[in-house]
Short mmCIF file of C-alpha atoms in Angstrom, two decimals:
data_model
loop_
_atom_site.label_atom_id
_atom_site.label_comp_id
_atom_site.label_asym_id
_atom_site.label_seq_id
_atom_site.Cartn_x
_atom_site.Cartn_y
_atom_site.Cartn_z
CA LEU D 1 93.93 -154.36 -69.85
CA THR D 2 93.70 -155.95 -66.38
CA GLY D 3 90.35 -157.54 -67.04
CA ASP D 4 91.49 -158.94 -70.26
CA PHE D 5 94.71 -160.37 -68.77
CA LEU D 6 92.77 -162.04 -65.97
CA SER D 7 90.12 -163.52 -68.23
CA ASN D 8 92.79 -164.75 -70.57
CA HIS D 9 94.35 -166.63 -67.74
CA GLY D 10 91.09 -168.14 -66.53
CA VAL D 11 90.20 -165.70 -63.73
CA TYR D 12 86.65 -164.60 -64.09
CA ASP D 13 85.52 -163.76 -60.59
CA ALA D 14 87.99 -161.12 -59.59
CA VAL D 15 86.69 -157.74 -58.57
CA THR D 16 88.76 -154.88 -60.03
CA GLU D 17 89.02 -151.59 -58.17
CA TYR D 18 90.77 -148.48 -59.57
CA SER D 19 93.18 -146.49 -57.42
CA ASP D 20 94.55 -142.95 -57.69
CA GLY D 21 97.66 -143.57 -55.68
CA ALA D 22 99.22 -145.32 -52.85
CA THR D 23 98.21 -148.68 -54.47
CA GLU D 24 101.32 -150.42 -53.10
CA GLY D 25 99.96 -150.28 -49.62
CA ALA D 26 96.75 -151.98 -50.33
CA PRO D 27 97.85 -155.55 -49.81
CA ALA D 28 99.42 -154.79 -46.44
CA SER D 29 96.30 -153.06 -45.26
CA GLY D 30 94.12 -156.00 -46.38
CA ALA D 31 92.29 -153.81 -48.96
CA ALA D 32 93.59 -155.99 -51.89
CA GLU D 33 95.03 -159.48 -52.44
CA ALA D 34 97.04 -158.24 -55.46
CA ILE D 35 97.55 -154.98 -57.35
CA VAL D 36 98.32 -154.04 -60.89
CA ASP D 37 100.70 -151.14 -61.09
CA ILE D 38 102.93 -149.31 -63.57
CA THR D 39 106.60 -149.65 -62.56
CA SER D 40 109.87 -148.76 -63.93
CA THR D 41 112.41 -150.16 -61.44
CA GLY D 42 110.16 -152.04 -59.16
CA GLU D 43 111.83 -150.33 -56.01
CA THR D 44 108.46 -149.07 -54.62
CA LEU D 45 107.08 -152.62 -54.88
CA LYS D 46 110.05 -154.07 -53.09
CA ALA D 47 109.87 -151.34 -50.38
CA ASN D 48 106.25 -152.42 -49.63
CA GLY D 49 107.21 -156.10 -49.47
CA LEU D 50 105.65 -156.97 -52.92
CA ARG D 51 106.99 -158.76 -55.92
CA ILE D 52 106.00 -159.13 -59.55
CA LEU D 53 104.41 -162.64 -60.03
CA LYS D 54 106.27 -164.99 -62.29
CA ASP D 55 103.48 -164.86 -64.89
CA GLY D 56 102.07 -161.46 -63.95
CA LEU D 57 103.54 -159.16 -66.50
CA LEU D 58 100.61 -157.50 -68.36
CA LEU D 59 102.53 -155.24 -70.71
CA GLU D 60 106.13 -154.29 -71.31
CA SER D 61 107.27 -151.14 -73.03
CA GLU D 62 110.53 -149.50 -74.00
CA ALA D 63 111.60 -146.18 -75.24
CA ASN D 64 113.12 -145.52 -78.67
CA LEU D 65 115.27 -142.47 -79.29
CA ALA D 66 115.51 -141.53 -82.93
CA ALA D 67 117.36 -138.68 -84.70
CA SER D 68 116.64 -137.30 -88.20
CA LEU D 69 119.61 -137.81 -90.32
CA GLY D 70 118.18 -135.50 -92.95
CA ALA D 71 117.86 -132.53 -90.55
CA ALA D 72 120.18 -129.61 -90.57
CA TRP D 73 122.34 -130.41 -87.46
CA GLU D 74 123.75 -127.04 -86.15
CA GLU D 75 126.31 -126.85 -83.47
CA ILE D 76 124.12 -126.32 -80.61
CA PRO D 77 121.56 -129.14 -81.27
CA LEU D 78 124.49 -131.49 -81.88
CA LEU D 79 126.04 -130.54 -78.58
CA GLN D 80 122.67 -131.04 -76.85
CA ALA D 81 122.32 -134.45 -78.50
CA LYS D 82 125.83 -135.37 -77.35
CA ALA D 83 125.04 -134.35 -73.77
CA LEU D 84 121.87 -136.43 -73.73
CA LEU D 85 123.49 -139.46 -75.33
CA THR D 86 126.49 -139.24 -73.07
CA GLN D 87 124.22 -139.29 -69.96
CA LEU D 88 122.14 -142.17 -71.32
CA GLU D 89 125.11 -144.26 -72.15
CA ALA D 90 126.62 -143.53 -68.77
CA ARG D 91 123.51 -144.51 -66.95
CA LEU D 92 123.09 -147.72 -68.92
CA ARG D 93 126.79 -148.71 -68.33
CA ALA D 94 126.60 -148.58 -64.51
CA PRO D 95 124.50 -151.67 -63.76
CA ARG D 96 127.18 -153.83 -65.50
CA TYR D 97 129.69 -153.10 -62.75
CA TYR D 98 130.19 -153.75 -59.04
CA LYS D 99 131.93 -150.96 -56.95
CA MET D 100 134.63 -152.36 -54.68
CA GLN D 101 136.27 -150.36 -51.89
CA LEU D 102 139.30 -151.67 -50.32
CA ILE D 103 140.16 -150.78 -46.75
CA VAL D 104 144.00 -150.96 -46.71
CA TYR D 105 146.00 -150.32 -43.63
CA GLY D 106 149.68 -149.37 -43.69
CA THR D 107 152.41 -151.62 -42.33
CA ALA D 108 155.60 -150.31 -40.70
CA GLY D 109 156.79 -148.91 -44.01
CA TYR D 110 153.57 -146.88 -44.73
CA GLY D 111 152.42 -145.77 -41.23
CA ALA D 112 151.07 -148.62 -39.23
CA GLY D 113 147.27 -148.29 -38.68
CA THR D 114 146.68 -145.60 -41.26
CA GLN D 115 144.98 -146.03 -44.61
CA TYR D 116 146.90 -145.39 -47.86
CA ASP D 117 146.10 -145.40 -51.57
CA ILE D 118 147.33 -148.52 -53.34
CA GLY D 119 146.95 -146.76 -56.66
CA ILE D 120 149.75 -144.37 -55.61
CA ASN D 121 151.92 -146.77 -53.67
CA TYR D 122 151.49 -149.75 -56.04
CA LYS D 123 150.60 -148.18 -59.25
CA GLU D 124 152.02 -150.94 -61.54
CA GLU D 125 150.50 -153.68 -59.61
CA VAL D 126 147.05 -151.99 -59.63
CA GLU D 127 147.34 -151.56 -63.39
CA LYS D 128 148.23 -155.34 -63.77
CA PHE D 129 145.10 -156.20 -61.73
CA THR D 130 142.82 -153.85 -63.69
CA ASN D 131 144.15 -155.11 -67.10
CA LYS D 132 143.68 -158.77 -66.04
CA TYR D 133 140.09 -158.34 -64.84
CA GLY D 134 138.76 -155.53 -67.01
CA ALA D 135 138.29 -153.49 -63.90
CA HIS D 136 138.79 -149.76 -63.51
CA TYR D 137 140.74 -148.11 -60.75
CA ILE D 138 138.84 -144.96 -59.75
CA GLY D 139 141.07 -143.71 -56.92
CA GLN D 140 141.13 -143.96 -53.14
CA ASN D 141 141.27 -147.78 -53.18
CA LYS D 142 138.00 -147.92 -55.20
CA PHE D 143 137.48 -150.10 -58.27
CA LEU D 144 134.72 -150.61 -60.80
CA VAL D 145 134.69 -154.47 -61.50
CA PRO D 146 132.60 -155.85 -64.41
CA LYS D 147 129.92 -158.30 -63.31
CA ASN D 148 131.44 -161.19 -65.25
CA GLU D 149 130.58 -164.39 -63.43
CA GLY D 150 133.17 -165.03 -60.70
CA SER D 151 135.43 -162.13 -61.64
CA ILE D 152 134.38 -159.98 -58.58
CA HIS D 153 135.26 -162.72 -56.12
CA GLU D 154 138.44 -163.67 -57.92
CA ILE D 155 139.73 -160.08 -58.03
CA CYS D 156 138.66 -159.47 -54.42
CA GLU D 157 140.51 -162.60 -53.18
CA ALA D 158 143.58 -161.64 -55.08
CA LEU D 159 143.61 -158.02 -53.74
CA LEU D 160 142.77 -159.07 -50.16
CA LYS D 161 145.72 -161.54 -50.34
CA ARG D 162 148.09 -159.10 -51.78
CA PHE D 163 147.37 -156.12 -49.72
CA ALA D 164 146.16 -157.64 -46.43
CA CYS D 165 143.07 -155.65 -46.61
CA ASP D 166 139.25 -155.74 -46.18
CA ALA D 167 136.83 -154.96 -48.99
CA ILE D 168 133.30 -153.69 -49.46
CA ILE D 169 131.51 -154.62 -52.59
CA GLN D 170 128.32 -152.73 -53.60
CA GLU D 171 125.93 -152.46 -56.55
CA PRO D 172 126.49 -148.95 -57.96
CA GLU D 173 123.06 -147.36 -57.45
CA GLN D 174 122.23 -144.22 -59.17
CA VAL D 175 125.67 -144.12 -60.65
CA MET D 176 126.65 -142.86 -64.07
CA ILE D 177 129.86 -144.21 -65.54
CA TYR D 178 131.21 -141.90 -68.20
CA LYS D 179 133.78 -143.04 -70.79
CA GLN D 180 135.97 -140.78 -73.03
CA ASN D 181 134.38 -142.44 -76.20
CA ASN D 182 130.56 -142.24 -76.45
CA LEU D 183 129.33 -145.06 -78.55
CA PHE D 184 125.79 -143.59 -79.03
CA PHE D 185 127.04 -140.24 -80.12
CA SER D 186 129.58 -141.92 -82.51
CA ARG D 187 126.72 -143.85 -84.10
CA LEU D 188 124.78 -140.45 -84.51
CA LEU D 189 127.83 -138.81 -86.20
CA SER D 190 128.42 -141.83 -88.41
CA GLY D 191 124.72 -141.89 -89.49
CA LEU D 192 124.93 -138.16 -90.29
CA GLU D 193 128.08 -138.59 -92.26
CA ASP D 194 126.54 -141.44 -94.23
CA ALA D 195 123.44 -139.30 -94.94
CA LEU D 196 125.45 -136.53 -96.54
#
């Protein structure tokens, strides 16, 4: 695969060596000018100071999860499918959000210098903010804010101004965001009903 890719791109004099691990360290040690590696997130490459070349993607794959609509779906397999699809949907939802933590200090009325929860003290205002920006208040001054262009900065500025607070904004890594309605499982149930 690598040889074909290189020759298709006009590279005929490259020497290809095969590795059984720790391939990412080869460029740093001088053992290789470039590597070909299987990646899922690319985090190992980043950790080793490497990047994927602009035109360097050899092969891309994706998984496909299918269910037999003609199978006899008993209660336990259906619950197992629901658990799997719920986790999958929760994992796929997380990268669409920022996590924002407000650091809110009380004024004279709420204990000067101590933190307090705006979701308790200003419930209606917090609901107004979340409705306006499509955000979710998750308690203890934390919000999940959709990654719509500009919305994180707009809501952050509005909240900082209103509550005279500081904010920390993070990418939610290894987070799973569960919702009451599972779209994937609903599709499975709908398909099963249609098949009957």
